[in-house]
Short mmCIF file of C-alpha atoms and ligand atoms in Angstrom, two decimals:
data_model
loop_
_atom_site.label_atom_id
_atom_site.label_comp_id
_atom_site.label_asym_id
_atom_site.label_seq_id
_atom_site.Cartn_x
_atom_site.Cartn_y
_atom_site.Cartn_z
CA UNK A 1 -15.58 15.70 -52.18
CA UNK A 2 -17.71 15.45 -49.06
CA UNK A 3 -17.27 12.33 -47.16
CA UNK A 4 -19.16 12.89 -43.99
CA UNK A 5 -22.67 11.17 -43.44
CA UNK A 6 -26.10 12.83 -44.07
CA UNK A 7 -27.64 13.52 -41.02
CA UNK A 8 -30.50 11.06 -41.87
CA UNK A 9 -27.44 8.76 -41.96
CA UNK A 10 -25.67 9.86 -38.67
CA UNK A 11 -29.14 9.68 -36.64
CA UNK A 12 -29.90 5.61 -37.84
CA UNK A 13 -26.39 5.29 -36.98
CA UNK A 14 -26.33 5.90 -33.48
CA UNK A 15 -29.73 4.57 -33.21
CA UNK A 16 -28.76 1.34 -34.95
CA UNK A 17 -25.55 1.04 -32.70
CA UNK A 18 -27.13 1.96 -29.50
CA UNK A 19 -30.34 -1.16 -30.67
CA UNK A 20 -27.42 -3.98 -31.24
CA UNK A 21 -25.42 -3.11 -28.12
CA UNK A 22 -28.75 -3.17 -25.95
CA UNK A 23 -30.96 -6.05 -27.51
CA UNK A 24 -29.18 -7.71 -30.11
CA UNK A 25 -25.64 -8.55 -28.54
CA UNK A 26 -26.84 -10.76 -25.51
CA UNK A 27 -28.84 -12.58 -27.56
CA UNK A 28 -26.61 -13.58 -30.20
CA UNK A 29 -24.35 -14.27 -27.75
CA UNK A 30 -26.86 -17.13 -26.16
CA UNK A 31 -27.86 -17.97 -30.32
CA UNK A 32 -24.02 -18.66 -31.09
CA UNK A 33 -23.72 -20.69 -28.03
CA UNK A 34 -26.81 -22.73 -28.85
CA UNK A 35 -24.99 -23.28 -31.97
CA UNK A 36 -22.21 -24.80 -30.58
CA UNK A 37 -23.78 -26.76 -28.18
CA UNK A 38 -25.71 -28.45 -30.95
CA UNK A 39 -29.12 -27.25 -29.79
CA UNK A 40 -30.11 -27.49 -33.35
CA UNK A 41 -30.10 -30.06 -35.71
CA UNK A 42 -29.48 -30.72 -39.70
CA UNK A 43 -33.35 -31.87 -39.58
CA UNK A 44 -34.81 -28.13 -40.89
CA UNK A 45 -38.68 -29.54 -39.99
CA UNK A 46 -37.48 -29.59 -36.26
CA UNK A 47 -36.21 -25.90 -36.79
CA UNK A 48 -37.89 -23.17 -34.28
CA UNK A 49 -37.43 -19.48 -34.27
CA UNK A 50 -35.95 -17.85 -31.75
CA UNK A 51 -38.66 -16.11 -29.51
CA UNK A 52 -36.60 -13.48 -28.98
CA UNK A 53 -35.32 -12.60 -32.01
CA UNK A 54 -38.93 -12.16 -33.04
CA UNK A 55 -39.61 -9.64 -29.91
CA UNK A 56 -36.75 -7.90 -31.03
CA UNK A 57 -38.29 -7.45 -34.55
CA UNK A 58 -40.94 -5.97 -33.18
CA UNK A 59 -39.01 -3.68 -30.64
CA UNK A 60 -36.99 -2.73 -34.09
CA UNK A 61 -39.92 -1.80 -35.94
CA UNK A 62 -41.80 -0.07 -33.31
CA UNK A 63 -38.71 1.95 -32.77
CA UNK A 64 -38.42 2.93 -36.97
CA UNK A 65 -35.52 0.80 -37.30
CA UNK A 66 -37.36 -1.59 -40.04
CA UNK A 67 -36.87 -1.57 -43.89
CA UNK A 68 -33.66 0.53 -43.95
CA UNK A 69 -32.84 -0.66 -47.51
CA UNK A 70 -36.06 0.30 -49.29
CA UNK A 71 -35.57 3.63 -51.07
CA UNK A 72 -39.22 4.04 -51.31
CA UNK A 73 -40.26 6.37 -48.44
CA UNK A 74 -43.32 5.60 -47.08
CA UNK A 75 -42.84 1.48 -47.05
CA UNK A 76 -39.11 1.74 -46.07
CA UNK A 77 -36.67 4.74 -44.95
CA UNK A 78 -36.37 6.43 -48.36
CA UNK A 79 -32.92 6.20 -48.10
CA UNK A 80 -30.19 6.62 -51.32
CA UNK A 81 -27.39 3.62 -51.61
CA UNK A 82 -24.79 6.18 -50.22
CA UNK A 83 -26.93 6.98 -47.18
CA UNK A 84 -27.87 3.12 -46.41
CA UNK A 85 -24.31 1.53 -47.30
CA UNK A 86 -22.98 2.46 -43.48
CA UNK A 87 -26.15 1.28 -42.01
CA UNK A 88 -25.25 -1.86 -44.08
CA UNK A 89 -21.92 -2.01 -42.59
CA UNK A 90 -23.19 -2.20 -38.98
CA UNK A 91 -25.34 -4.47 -39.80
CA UNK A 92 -22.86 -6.53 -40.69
CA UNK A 93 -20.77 -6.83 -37.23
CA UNK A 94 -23.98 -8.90 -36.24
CA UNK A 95 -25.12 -12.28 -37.60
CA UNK A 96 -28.85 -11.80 -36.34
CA UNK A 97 -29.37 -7.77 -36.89
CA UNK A 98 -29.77 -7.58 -40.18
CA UNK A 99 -32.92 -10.25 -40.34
CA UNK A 100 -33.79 -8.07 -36.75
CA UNK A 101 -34.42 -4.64 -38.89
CA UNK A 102 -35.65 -6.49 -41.77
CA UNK A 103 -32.90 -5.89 -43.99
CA UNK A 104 -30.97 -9.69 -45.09
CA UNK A 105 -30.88 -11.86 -47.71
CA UNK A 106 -32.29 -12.89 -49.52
CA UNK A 107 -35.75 -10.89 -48.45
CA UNK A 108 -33.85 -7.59 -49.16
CA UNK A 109 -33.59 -8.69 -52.71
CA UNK A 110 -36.75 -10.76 -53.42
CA UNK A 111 -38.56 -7.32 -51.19
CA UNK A 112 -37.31 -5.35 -54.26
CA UNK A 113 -37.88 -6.79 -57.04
CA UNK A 114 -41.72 -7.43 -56.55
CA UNK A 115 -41.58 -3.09 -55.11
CA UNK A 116 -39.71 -2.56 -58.16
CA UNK A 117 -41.84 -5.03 -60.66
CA UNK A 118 -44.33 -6.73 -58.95
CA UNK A 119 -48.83 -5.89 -59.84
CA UNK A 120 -50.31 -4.75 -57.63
CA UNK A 121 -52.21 -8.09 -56.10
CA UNK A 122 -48.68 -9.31 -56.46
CA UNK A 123 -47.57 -6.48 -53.92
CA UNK A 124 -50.38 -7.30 -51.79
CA UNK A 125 -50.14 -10.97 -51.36
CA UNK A 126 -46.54 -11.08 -51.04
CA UNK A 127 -44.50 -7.60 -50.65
CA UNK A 128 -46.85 -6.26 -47.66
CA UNK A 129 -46.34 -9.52 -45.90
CA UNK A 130 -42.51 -9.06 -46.22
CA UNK A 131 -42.51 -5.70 -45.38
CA UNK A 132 -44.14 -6.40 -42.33
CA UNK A 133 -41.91 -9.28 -41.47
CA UNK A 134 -44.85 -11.96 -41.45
CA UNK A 135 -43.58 -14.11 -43.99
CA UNK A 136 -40.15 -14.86 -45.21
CA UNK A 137 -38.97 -15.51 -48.75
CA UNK A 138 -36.32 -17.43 -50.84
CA UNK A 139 -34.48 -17.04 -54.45
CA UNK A 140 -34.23 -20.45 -56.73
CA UNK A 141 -32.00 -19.79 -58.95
CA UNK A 142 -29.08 -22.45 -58.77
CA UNK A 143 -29.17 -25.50 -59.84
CA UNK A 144 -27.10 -28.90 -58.97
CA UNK A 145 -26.74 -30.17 -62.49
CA UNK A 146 -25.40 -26.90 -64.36
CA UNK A 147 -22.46 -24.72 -63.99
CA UNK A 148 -24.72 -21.98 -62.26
CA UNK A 149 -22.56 -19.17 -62.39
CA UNK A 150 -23.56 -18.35 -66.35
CA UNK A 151 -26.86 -17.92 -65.00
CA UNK A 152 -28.28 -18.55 -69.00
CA UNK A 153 -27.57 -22.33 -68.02
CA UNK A 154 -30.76 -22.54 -66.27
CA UNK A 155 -31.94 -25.58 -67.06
CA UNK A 156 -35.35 -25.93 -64.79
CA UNK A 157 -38.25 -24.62 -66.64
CA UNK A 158 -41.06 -22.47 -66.44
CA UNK A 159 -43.51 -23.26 -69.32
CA UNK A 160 -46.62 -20.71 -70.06
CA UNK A 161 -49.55 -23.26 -70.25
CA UNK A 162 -53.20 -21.20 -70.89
CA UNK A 163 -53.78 -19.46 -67.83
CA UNK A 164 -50.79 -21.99 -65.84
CA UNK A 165 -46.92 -21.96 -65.68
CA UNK A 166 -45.95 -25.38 -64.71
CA UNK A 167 -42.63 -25.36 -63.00
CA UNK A 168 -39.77 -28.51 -63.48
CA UNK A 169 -36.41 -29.09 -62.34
CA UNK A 170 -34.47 -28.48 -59.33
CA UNK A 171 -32.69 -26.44 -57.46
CA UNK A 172 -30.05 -25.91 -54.75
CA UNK A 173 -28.31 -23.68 -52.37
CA UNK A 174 -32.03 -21.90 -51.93
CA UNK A 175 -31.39 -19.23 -48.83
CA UNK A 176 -33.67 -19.03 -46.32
CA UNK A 177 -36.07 -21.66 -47.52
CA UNK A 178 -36.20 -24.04 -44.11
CA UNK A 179 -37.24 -20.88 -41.72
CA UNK A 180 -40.21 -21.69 -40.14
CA UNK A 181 -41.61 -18.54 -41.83
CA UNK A 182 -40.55 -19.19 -45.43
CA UNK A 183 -43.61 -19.22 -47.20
CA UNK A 184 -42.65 -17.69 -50.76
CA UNK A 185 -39.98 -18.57 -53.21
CA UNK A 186 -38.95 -16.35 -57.05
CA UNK A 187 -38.28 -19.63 -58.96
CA UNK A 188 -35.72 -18.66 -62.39
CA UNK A 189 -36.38 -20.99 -65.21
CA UNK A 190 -36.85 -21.66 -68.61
CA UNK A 191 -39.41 -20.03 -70.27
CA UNK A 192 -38.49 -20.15 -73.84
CA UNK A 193 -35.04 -21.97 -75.44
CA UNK A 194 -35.72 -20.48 -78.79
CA UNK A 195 -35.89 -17.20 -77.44
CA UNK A 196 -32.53 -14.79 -77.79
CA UNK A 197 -30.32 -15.57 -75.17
CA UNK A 198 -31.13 -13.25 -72.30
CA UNK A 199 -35.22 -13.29 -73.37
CA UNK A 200 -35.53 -17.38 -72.89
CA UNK A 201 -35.38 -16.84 -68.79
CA UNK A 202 -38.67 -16.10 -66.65
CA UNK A 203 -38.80 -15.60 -62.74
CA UNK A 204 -42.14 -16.80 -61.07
CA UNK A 205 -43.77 -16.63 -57.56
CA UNK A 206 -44.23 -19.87 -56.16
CA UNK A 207 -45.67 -20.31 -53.04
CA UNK A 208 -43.79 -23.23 -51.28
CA UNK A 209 -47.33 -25.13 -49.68
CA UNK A 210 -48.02 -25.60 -54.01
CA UNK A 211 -48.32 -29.41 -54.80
CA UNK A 212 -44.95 -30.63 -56.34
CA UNK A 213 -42.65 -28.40 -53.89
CA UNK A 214 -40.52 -30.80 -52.09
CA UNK A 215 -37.60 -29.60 -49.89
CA UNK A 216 -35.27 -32.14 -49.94
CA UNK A 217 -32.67 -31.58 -47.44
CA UNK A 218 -30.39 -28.52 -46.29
CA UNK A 219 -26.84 -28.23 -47.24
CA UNK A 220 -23.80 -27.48 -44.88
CA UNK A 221 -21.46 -24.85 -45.28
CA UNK A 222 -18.46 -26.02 -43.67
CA UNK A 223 -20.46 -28.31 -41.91
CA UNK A 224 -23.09 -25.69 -40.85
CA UNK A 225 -26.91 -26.02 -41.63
CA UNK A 226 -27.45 -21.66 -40.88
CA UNK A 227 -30.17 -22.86 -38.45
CA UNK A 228 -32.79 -21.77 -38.76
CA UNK A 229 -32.62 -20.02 -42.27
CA UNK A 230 -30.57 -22.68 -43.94
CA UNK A 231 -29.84 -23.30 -47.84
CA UNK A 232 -32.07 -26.21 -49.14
CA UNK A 233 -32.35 -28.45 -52.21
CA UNK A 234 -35.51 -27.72 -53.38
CA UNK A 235 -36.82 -30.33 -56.27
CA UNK A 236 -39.99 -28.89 -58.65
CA UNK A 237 -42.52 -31.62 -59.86
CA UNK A 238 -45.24 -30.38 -62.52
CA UNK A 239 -45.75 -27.44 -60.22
CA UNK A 240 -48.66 -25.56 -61.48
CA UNK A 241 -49.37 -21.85 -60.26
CA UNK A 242 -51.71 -19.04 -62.20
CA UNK A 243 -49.98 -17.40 -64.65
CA UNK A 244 -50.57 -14.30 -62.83
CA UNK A 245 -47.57 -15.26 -61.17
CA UNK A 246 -45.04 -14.31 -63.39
CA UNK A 247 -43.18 -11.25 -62.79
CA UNK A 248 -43.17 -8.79 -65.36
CA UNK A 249 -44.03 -11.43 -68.19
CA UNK A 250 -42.59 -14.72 -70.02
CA UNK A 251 -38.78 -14.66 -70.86
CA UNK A 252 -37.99 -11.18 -68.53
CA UNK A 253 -36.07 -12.82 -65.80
CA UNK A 254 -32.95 -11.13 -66.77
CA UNK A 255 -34.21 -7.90 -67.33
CA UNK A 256 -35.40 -8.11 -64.01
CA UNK A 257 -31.97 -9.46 -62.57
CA UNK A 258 -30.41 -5.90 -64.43
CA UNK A 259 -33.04 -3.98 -63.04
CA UNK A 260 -31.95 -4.94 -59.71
CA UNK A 261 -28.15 -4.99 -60.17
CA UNK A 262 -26.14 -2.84 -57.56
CA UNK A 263 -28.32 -2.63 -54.44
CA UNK A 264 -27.91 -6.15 -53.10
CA UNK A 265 -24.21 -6.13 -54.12
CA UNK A 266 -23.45 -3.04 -52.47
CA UNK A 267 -25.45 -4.39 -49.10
CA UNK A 268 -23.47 -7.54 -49.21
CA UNK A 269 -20.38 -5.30 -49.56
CA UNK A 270 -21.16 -3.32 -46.68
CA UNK A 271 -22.38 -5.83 -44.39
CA UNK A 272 -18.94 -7.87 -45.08
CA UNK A 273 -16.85 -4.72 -44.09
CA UNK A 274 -19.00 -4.54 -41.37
CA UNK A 275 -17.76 -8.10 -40.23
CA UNK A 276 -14.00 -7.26 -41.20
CA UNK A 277 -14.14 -4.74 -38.63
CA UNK A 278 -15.43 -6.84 -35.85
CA UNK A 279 -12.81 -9.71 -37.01
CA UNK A 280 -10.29 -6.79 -36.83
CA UNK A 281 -11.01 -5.41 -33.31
CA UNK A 282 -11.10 -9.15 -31.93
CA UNK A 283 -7.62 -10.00 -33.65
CA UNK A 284 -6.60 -6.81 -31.68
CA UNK A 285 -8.23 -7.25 -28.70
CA UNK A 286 -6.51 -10.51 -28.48
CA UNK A 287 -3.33 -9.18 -29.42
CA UNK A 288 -3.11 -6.82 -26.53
CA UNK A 289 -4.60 -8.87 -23.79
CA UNK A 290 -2.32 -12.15 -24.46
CA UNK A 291 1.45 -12.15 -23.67
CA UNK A 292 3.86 -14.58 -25.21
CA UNK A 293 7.44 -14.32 -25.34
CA UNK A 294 7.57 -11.74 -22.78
CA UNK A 295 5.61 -9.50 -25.05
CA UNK A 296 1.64 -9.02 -26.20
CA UNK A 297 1.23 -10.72 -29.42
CA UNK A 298 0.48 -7.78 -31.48
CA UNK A 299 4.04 -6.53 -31.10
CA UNK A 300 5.87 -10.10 -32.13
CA UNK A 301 7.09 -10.83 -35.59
CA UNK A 302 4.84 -8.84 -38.45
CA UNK A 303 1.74 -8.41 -36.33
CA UNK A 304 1.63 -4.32 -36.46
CA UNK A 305 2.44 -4.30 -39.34
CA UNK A 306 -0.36 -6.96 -40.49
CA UNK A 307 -2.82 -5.11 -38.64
CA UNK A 308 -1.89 -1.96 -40.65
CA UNK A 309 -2.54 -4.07 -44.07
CA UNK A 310 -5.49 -4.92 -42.94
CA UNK A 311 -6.94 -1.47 -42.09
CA UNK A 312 -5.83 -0.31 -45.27
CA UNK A 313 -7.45 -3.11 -47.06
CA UNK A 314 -10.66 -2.45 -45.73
CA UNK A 315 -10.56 1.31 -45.85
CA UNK A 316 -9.71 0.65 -49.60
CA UNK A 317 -12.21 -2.16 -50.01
CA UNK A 318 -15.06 0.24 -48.12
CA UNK A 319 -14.32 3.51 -50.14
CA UNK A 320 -14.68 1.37 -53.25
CA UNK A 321 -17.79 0.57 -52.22
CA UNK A 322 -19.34 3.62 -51.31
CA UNK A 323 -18.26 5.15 -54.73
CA UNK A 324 -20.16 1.84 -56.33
CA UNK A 325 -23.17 3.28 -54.18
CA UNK A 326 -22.40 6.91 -55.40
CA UNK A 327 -22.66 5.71 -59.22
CA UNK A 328 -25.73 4.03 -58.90
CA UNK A 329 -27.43 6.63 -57.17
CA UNK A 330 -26.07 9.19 -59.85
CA UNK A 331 -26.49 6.97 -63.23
CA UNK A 332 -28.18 3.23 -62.15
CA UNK A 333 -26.72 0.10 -61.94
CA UNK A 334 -25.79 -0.32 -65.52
CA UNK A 335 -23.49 2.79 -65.26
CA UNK A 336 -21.23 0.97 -62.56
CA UNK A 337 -21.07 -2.50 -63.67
CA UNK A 338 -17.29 -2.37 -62.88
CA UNK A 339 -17.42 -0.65 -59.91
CA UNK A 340 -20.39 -2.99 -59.04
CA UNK A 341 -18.38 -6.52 -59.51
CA UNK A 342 -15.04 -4.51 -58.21
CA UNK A 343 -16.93 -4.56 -55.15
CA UNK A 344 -18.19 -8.45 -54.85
CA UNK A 345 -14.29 -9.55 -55.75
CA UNK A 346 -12.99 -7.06 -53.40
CA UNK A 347 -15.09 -7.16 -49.98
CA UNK A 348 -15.62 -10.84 -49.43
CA UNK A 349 -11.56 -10.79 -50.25
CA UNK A 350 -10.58 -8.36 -47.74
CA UNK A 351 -13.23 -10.13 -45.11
CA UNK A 352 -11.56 -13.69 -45.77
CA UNK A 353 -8.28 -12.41 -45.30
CA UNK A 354 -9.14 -10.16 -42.18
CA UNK A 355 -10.58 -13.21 -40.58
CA UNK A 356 -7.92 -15.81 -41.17
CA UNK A 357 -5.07 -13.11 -39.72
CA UNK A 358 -7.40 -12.97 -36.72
CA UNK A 359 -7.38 -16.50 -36.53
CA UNK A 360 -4.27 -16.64 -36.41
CA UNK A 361 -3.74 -14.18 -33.53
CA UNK A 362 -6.24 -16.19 -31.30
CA UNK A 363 -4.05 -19.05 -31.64
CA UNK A 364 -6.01 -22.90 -31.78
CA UNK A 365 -8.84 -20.66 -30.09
CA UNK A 366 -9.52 -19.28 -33.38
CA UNK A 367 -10.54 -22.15 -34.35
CA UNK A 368 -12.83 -23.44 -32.12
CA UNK A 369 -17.03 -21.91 -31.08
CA UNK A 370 -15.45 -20.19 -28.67
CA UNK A 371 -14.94 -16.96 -30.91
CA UNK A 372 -17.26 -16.51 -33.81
CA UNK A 373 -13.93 -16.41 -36.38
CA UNK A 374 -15.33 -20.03 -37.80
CA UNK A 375 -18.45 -17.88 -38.90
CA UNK A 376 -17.15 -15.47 -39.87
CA UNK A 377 -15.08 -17.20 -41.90
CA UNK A 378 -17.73 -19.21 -44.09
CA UNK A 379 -19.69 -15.83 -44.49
CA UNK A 380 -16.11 -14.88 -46.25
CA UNK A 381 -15.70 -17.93 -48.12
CA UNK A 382 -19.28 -18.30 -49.12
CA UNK A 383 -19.57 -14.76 -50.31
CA UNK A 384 -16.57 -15.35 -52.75
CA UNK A 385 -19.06 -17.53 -54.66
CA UNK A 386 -22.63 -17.21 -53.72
CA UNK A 387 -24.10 -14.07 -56.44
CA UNK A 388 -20.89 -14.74 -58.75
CA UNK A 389 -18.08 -16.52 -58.19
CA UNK A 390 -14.66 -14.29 -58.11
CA UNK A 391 -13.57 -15.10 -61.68
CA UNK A 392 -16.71 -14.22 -63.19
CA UNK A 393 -16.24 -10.84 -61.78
CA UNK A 394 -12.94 -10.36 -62.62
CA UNK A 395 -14.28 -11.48 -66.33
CA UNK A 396 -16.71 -8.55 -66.60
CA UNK A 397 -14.69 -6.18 -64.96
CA UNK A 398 -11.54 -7.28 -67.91
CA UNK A 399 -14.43 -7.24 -70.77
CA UNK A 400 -14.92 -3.96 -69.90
CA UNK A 401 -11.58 -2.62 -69.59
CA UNK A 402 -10.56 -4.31 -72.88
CA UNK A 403 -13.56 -2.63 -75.05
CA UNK A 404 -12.03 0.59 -73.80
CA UNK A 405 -9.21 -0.58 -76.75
CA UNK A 406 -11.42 -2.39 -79.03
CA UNK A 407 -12.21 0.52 -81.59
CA UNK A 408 -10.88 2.63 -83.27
CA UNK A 409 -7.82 0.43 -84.05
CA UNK A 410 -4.72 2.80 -84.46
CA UNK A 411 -3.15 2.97 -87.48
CA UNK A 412 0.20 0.56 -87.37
CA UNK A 413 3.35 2.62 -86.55
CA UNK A 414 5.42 3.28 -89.34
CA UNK A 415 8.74 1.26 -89.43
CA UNK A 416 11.58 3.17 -88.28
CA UNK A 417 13.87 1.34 -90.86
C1 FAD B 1 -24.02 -20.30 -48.75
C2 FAD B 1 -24.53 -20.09 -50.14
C3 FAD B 1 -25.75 -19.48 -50.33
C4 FAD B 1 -26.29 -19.35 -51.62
N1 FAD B 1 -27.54 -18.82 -51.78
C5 FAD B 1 -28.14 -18.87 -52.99
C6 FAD B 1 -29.52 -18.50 -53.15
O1 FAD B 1 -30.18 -18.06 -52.21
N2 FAD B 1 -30.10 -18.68 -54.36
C7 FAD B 1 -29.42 -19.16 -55.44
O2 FAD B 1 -30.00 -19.30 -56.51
N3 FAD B 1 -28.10 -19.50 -55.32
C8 FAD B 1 -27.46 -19.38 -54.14
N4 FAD B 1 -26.13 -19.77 -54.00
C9 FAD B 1 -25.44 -20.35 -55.14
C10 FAD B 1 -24.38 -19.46 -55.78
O3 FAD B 1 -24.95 -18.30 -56.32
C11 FAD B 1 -23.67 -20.33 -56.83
O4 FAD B 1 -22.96 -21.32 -56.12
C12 FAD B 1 -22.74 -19.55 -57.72
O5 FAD B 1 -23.47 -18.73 -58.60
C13 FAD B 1 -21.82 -20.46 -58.53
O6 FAD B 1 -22.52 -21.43 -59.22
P1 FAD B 1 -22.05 -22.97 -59.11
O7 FAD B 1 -21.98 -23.33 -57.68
O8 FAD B 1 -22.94 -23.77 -59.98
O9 FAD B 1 -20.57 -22.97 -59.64
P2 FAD B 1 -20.09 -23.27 -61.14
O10 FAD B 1 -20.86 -22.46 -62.10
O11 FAD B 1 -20.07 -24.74 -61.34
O12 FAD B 1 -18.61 -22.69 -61.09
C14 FAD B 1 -17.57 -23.37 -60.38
C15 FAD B 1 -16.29 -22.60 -60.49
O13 FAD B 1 -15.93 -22.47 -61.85
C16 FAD B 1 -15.13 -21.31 -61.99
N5 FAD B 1 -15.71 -20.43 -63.01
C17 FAD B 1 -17.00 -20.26 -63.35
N6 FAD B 1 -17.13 -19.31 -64.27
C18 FAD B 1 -15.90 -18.85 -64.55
C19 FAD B 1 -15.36 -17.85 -65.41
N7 FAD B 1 -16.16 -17.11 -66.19
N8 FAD B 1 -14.01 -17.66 -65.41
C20 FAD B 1 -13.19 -18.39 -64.62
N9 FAD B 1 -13.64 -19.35 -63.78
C21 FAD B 1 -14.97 -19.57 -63.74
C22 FAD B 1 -15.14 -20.58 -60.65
O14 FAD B 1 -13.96 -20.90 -59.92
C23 FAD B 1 -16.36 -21.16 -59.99
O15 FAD B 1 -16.30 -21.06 -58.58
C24 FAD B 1 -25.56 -19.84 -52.73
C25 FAD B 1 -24.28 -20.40 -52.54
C26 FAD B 1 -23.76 -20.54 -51.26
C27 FAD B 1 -22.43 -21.19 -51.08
#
């Protein structure tokens, strides 16, 4: 078992390190401070860009640091999941360098599915715009008024009428949608309720300037609006686009969500590791420099031997991951469905409970703008339900462990009487 990087790896590595350390660091440092000084406000239509997180886009892409995650090699590196999962990870330490390389969420996702599914004027109106970080993009698929993690609740629909879908219902927690540059949303709805269960689903492009597409307000996280991405309430009223919009065809939204499966998770995965670590070196950091009791912090009480848990945690939590990304290179998604929702229980887990011992080192500190624990902290606790909650994951990942026991049953022991 080899566990060393590819080259390819190694080189975006040191390129992607050296790029955040340069560019991206100072900047994020002024973008968290504008943060806490309340520069922005829950009012998304007031929401600006940040000039120079748009210069460093195109820095990013002029230097070939652009569309890491696309395994296709000519529109994005051509790299495997094994070979893009560290990238991933450093990515991670960094709240603004994965939309700076064109590689966050939701684009990532919504990028793939219309390179994996999309026609070709589908491609061309909305993929090349992506790819070239014009335009940004959102996913609709939750909705207030139904338990949203059984994603066959989807009660919003999508109905096929002549050469028209008309779109109703609404839908919250939408990623992304109040950037200034989020211009394109994949809607999830209901196509079909007589259809069998996974065939009654559809996903649709909807442009968001289509009449009957009102943004209704962001929502906080913690208190947080994510400026200037955000997560919005988006309500649908007898939206009507050309049928032309549908990907793949009526009732194939969940064949599309399989065909999908694994990537994203395994990005997510990475890019939370990514953010254990920094919470890890900062708990440390703080732990040396800070003397209480006549000794640094890290060696009162527990504290080395916390920090120890928590390397091993994330070690654990990381090689788990990569052999998630090893699967679905070998076999595809559907061959690592454990391994796949292992992953989303186990990451966001490990990055929660990373963040709250470093919290806890940095005293009331912690707690306040001055570190960026708070945020890292919601990105935890968010990820623990955002793309599954926990328990549904832990449901799949039990299904399949009991049908290893469902069949053949074993004849009954014979009494020893
Ligand atoms: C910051 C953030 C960003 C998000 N971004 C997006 C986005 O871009 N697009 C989008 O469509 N959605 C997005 N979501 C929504 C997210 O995917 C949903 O919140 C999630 O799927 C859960 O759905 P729900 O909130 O309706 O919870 P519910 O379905 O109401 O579930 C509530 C709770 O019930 C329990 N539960 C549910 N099922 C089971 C089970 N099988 N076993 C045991 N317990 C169970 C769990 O504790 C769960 O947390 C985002 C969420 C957050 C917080």
């Amino acid at each position: 078992m080899d566990f060393s990087h590819s080259p390819r790896t190694q080189d975006y590595l040191k390129r992607i390190r050296a790029f955040m350390q340069t560019h991206i660091a100072p900047v994020e440092a002024q973008h968290l401070r504008d943060i806490a000084n309340r520069t922005y406000s829950a009012d998304w239509t007031q929401w600006t860009v940040l000039p120079e997180v748009e210069a460093l886009k195109i820095q990013a892409r002029e230097a070939g640091l652009w569309n890491l995650f696309l395994p296709d090699a000519e529109l994005g590196a051509g790299l495997s999941n094994v070979e893009y999962a560290p990238l991933a990870e450093e990515m991670g330490k960094s709240f603004l360098a994965p939309e700076i390389f064109n590689c966050n969420a939701p684009d990532t996702g919504n990028m793939e599915v219309l390179w994996k599914y999309g026609t070709p004027a589908q491609k061309e109106h909305w993929l090349k715009p992506l790819l070239a970080g014009e335009i940004r993009s959102a996913f609709c698929m939750t909705e207030p008024d139904v338990a949203s993690s059984d994603a066959t609740n989807m009660r919003a629909t999508a109905i096929v009428d002549g050469d028209e879908i008309v779109i109703n219902g609404k839908k919250w927690w939408s990623t992304g949608i109040g950037h200034p540059h989020c211009k394109i949303a994949i809607f999830m709805g209901l196509t079909d309720a007589q259809a069998s269960r996974h065939a009654q689903h559809s996903m649709v492009l909807v442009p968001l300037d289509t009449k009957g597409v009102t943004i209704k307000r962001m929502l906080p996280v913690f208190g947080e609006y994510d400026p200037p991405s955000g997560h919005g309430e988006v309500w649908f009223e007898n939206v009507r686009v050309p049928k032309t919009n549908l990907l793949l065809g009526p009732g194939k939204g969940f064949q599309i969500a399989q065909g999908r499966l694994g990537p994203g998770r395994i990005h997510h995965c990475m890019r939370c590791l990514g953010a254990a670590e920094r919470a890890l070196q900062l708990m440390i950091e703080r732990g040396l420099d800070r003397i209480a009791f006549g000794k640094p912090l890290v060696n009162l009480g527990g504290n080395r031997e916390r920090i120890a848990d928590l390397r091993i945690a994330i070690d654990q939590a990381r090689l788990l991951t990569l052999y998630a990304a090893w699967k679905i290179d070998k076999a595809g998604g559907m061959a690592a469905l454990t391994e796949i929702s292992a992953i989303k229980v186990s990451a966001p887990n490990v990055l929660q409970q990373v963040v709250d011992a470093a919290i806890q080192m940095h005293g009331a500190g912690g707690l306040s703008y001055d570190f960026p624990l708070t945020a890292l902290y919601a990105h935890a606790r968010t990820l623990r339900l955002a793309d599954g909650p926990d328990e549904v994951h832990r449901g799949l990942i039990a299904k399949m462990e009991l049908a290893k026991y469902a069949a053949p049953r074993a004849k009954p022991k014979e009494s020893a009487a």
